Coordinates of N, CA and C in Angstrom, one line a residue:
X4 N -0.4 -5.7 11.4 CA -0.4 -6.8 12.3 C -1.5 -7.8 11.8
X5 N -0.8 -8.9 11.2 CA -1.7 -10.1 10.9 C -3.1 -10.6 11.6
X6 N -2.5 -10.4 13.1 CA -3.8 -10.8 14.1 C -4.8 -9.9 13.9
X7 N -4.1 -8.6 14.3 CA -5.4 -7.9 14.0 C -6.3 -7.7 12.6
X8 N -5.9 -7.5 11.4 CA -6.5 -8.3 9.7 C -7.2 -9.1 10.3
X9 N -7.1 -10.2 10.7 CA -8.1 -11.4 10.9 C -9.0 -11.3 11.7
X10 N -8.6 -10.6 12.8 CA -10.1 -10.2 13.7 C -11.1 -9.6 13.0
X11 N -10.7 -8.3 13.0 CA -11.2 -7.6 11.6 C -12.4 -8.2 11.0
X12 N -11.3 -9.0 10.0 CA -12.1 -10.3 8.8 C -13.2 -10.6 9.7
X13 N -13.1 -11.1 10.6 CA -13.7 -12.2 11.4 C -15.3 -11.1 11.7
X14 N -15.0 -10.2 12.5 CA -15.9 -9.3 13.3 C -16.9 -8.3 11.4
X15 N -16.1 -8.4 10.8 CA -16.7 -7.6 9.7 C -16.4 -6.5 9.7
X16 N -15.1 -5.9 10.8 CA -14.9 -4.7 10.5 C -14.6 -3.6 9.1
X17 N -14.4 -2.8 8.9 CA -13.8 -2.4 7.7 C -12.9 -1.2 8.0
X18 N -11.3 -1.5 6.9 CA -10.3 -0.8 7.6 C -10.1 -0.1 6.8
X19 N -10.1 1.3 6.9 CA -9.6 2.3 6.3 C -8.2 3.1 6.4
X20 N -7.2 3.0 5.0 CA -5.9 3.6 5.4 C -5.7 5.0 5.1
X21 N -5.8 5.8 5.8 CA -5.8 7.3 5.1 C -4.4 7.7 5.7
X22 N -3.9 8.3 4.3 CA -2.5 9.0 4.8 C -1.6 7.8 4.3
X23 N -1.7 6.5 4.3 CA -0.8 5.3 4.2 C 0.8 5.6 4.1
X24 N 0.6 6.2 3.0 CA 2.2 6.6 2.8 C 2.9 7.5 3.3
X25 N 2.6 7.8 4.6 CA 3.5 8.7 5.4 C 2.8 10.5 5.4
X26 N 3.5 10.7 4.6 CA 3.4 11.9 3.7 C 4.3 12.6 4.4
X27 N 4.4 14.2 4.1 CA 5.7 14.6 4.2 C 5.8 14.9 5.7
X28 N 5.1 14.4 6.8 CA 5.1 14.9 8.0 C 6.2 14.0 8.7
X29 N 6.0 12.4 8.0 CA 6.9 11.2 8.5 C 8.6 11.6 7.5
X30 N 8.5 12.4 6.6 CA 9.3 12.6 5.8 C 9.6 11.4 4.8
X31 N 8.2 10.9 4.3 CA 7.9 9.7 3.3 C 8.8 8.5 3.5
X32 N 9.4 8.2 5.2 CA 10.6 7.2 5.2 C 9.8 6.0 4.8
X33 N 8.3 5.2 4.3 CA 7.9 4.4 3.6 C 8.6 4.0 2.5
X34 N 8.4 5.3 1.9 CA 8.6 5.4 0.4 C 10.2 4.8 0.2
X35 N 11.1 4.8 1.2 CA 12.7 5.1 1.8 C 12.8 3.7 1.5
X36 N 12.3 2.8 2.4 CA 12.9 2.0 3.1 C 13.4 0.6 1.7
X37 N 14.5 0.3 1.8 CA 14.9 -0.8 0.2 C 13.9 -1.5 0.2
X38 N 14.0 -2.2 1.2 CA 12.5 -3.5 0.7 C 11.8 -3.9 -0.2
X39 N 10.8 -2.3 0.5 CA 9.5 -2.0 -0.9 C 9.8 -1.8 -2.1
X40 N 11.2 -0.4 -1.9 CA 11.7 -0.2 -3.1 C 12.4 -1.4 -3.9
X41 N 12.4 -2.3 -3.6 CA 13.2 -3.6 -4.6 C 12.1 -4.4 -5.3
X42 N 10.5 -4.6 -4.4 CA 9.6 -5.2 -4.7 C 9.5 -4.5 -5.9
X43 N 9.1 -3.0 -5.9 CA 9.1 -2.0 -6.9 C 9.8 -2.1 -8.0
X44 N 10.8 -2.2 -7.6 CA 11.8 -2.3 -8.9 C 11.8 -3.3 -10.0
X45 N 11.5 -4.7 -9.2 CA 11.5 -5.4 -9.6 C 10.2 -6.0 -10.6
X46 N 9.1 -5.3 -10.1 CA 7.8 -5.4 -10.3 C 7.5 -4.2 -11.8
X47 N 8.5 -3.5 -11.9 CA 8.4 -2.2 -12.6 C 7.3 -0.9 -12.4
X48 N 7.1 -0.7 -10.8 CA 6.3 0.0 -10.4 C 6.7 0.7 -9.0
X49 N 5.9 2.0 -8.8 CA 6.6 2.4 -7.8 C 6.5 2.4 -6.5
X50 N 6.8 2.4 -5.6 CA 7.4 1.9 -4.0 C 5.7 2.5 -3.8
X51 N 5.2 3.7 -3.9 CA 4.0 4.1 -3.6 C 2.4 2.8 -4.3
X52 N 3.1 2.4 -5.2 CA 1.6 1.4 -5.7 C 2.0 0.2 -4.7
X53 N 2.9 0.0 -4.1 CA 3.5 -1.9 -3.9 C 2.9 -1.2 -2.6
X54 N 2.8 -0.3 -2.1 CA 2.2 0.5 -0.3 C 0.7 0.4 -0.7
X55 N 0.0 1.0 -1.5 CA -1.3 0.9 -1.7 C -1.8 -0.7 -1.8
X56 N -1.3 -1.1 -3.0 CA -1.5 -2.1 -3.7 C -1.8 -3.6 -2.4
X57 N -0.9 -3.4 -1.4 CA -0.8 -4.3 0.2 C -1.6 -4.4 0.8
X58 N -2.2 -2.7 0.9 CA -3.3 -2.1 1.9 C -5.1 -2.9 1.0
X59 N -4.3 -2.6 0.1 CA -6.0 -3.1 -1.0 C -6.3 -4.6 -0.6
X60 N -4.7 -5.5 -1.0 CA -5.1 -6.8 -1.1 C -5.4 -7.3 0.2
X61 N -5.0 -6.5 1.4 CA -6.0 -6.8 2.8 C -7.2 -6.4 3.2
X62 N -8.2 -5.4 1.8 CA -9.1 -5.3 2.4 C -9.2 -4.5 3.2
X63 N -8.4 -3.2 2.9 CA -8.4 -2.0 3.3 C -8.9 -1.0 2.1
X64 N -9.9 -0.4 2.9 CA -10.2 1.1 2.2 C -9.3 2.2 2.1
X65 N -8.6 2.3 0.8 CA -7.1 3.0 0.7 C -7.6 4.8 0.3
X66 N -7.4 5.5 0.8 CA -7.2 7.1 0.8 C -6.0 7.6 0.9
X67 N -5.3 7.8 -0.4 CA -3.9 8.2 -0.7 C -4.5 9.4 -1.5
X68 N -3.8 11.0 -0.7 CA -3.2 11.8 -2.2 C -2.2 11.8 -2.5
X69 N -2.0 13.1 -2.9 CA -0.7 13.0 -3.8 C -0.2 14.4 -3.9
X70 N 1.1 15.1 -3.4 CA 1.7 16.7 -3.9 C 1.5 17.2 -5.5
X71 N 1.6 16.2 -6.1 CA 1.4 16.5 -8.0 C 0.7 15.4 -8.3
X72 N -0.1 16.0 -9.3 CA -1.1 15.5 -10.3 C -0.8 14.1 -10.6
X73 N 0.4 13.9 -11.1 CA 1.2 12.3 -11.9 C 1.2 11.6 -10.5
X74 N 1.7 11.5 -9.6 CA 1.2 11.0 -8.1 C -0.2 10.5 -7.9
X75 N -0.9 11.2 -8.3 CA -2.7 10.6 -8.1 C -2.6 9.7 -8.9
X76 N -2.4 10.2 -10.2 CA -2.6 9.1 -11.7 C -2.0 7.5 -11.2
X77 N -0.7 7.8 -10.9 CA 0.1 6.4 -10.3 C -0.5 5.8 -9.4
X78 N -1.1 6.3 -8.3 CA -2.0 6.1 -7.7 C -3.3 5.1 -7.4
X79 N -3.6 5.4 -9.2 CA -4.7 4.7 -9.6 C -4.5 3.4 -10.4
X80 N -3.5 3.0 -10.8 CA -2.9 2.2 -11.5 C -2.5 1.2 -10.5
X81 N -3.3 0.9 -9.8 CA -2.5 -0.6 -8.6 C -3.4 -1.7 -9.0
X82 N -4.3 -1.6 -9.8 CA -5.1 -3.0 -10.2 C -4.7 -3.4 -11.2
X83 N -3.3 -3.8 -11.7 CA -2.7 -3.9 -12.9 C -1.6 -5.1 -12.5
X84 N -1.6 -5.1 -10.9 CA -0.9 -6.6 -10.6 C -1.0 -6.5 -9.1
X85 N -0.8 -7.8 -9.0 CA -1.0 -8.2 -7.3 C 0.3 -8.8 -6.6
X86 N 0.1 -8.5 -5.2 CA 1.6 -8.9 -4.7 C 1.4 -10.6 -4.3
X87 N 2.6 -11.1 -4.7 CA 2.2 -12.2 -3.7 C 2.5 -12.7 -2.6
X88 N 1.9 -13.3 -1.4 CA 2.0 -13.6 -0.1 C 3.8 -13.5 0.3
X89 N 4.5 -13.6 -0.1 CA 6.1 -13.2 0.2 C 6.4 -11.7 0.1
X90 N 5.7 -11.0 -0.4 CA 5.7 -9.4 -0.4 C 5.3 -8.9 0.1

């Protein structure tokens, strides 16, 4: 929610996303949904960085693991492009 980001901003809070991408409890329907996956696609990266990568550029403290190893690694790779305000 936009409003609340800018309160936030405003107050100095700091927002931490743990879990962001669902995980298998939600049954990763994040990871699911086209949307992200088309930003992804299109971006050449995957539905999990374009989820992180959102959470970062607002200034959220991002806490993502990962079931396998190559999951973390991808994970770490979201400072390599930025979404812009339409994504």
């Amino acid at each position: 929610d936009d409003d609340l980001l800018s309160r936030h901003e405003k107050d100095g809070t700091k927002i931490q996303a743990f879990g962001c991408l669902g995980g298998a409890h939600t049954g990763a329907s994040l990871l699911r949904q086209p949307g992200f996956r088309k930003i992804a696609d299109r971006r050449g990266v995957t539905t999990a960085q374009v989820l992180l990568r959102w959470a970062v550029q607002r200034g959220a403290s991002v806490l993502a693991g990962g079931s396998k190893e190559a999951h973390l690694v991808d994970n770490l790779k979201i400072f390599g492009f930025e979404l812009g305000v339409d994504e």
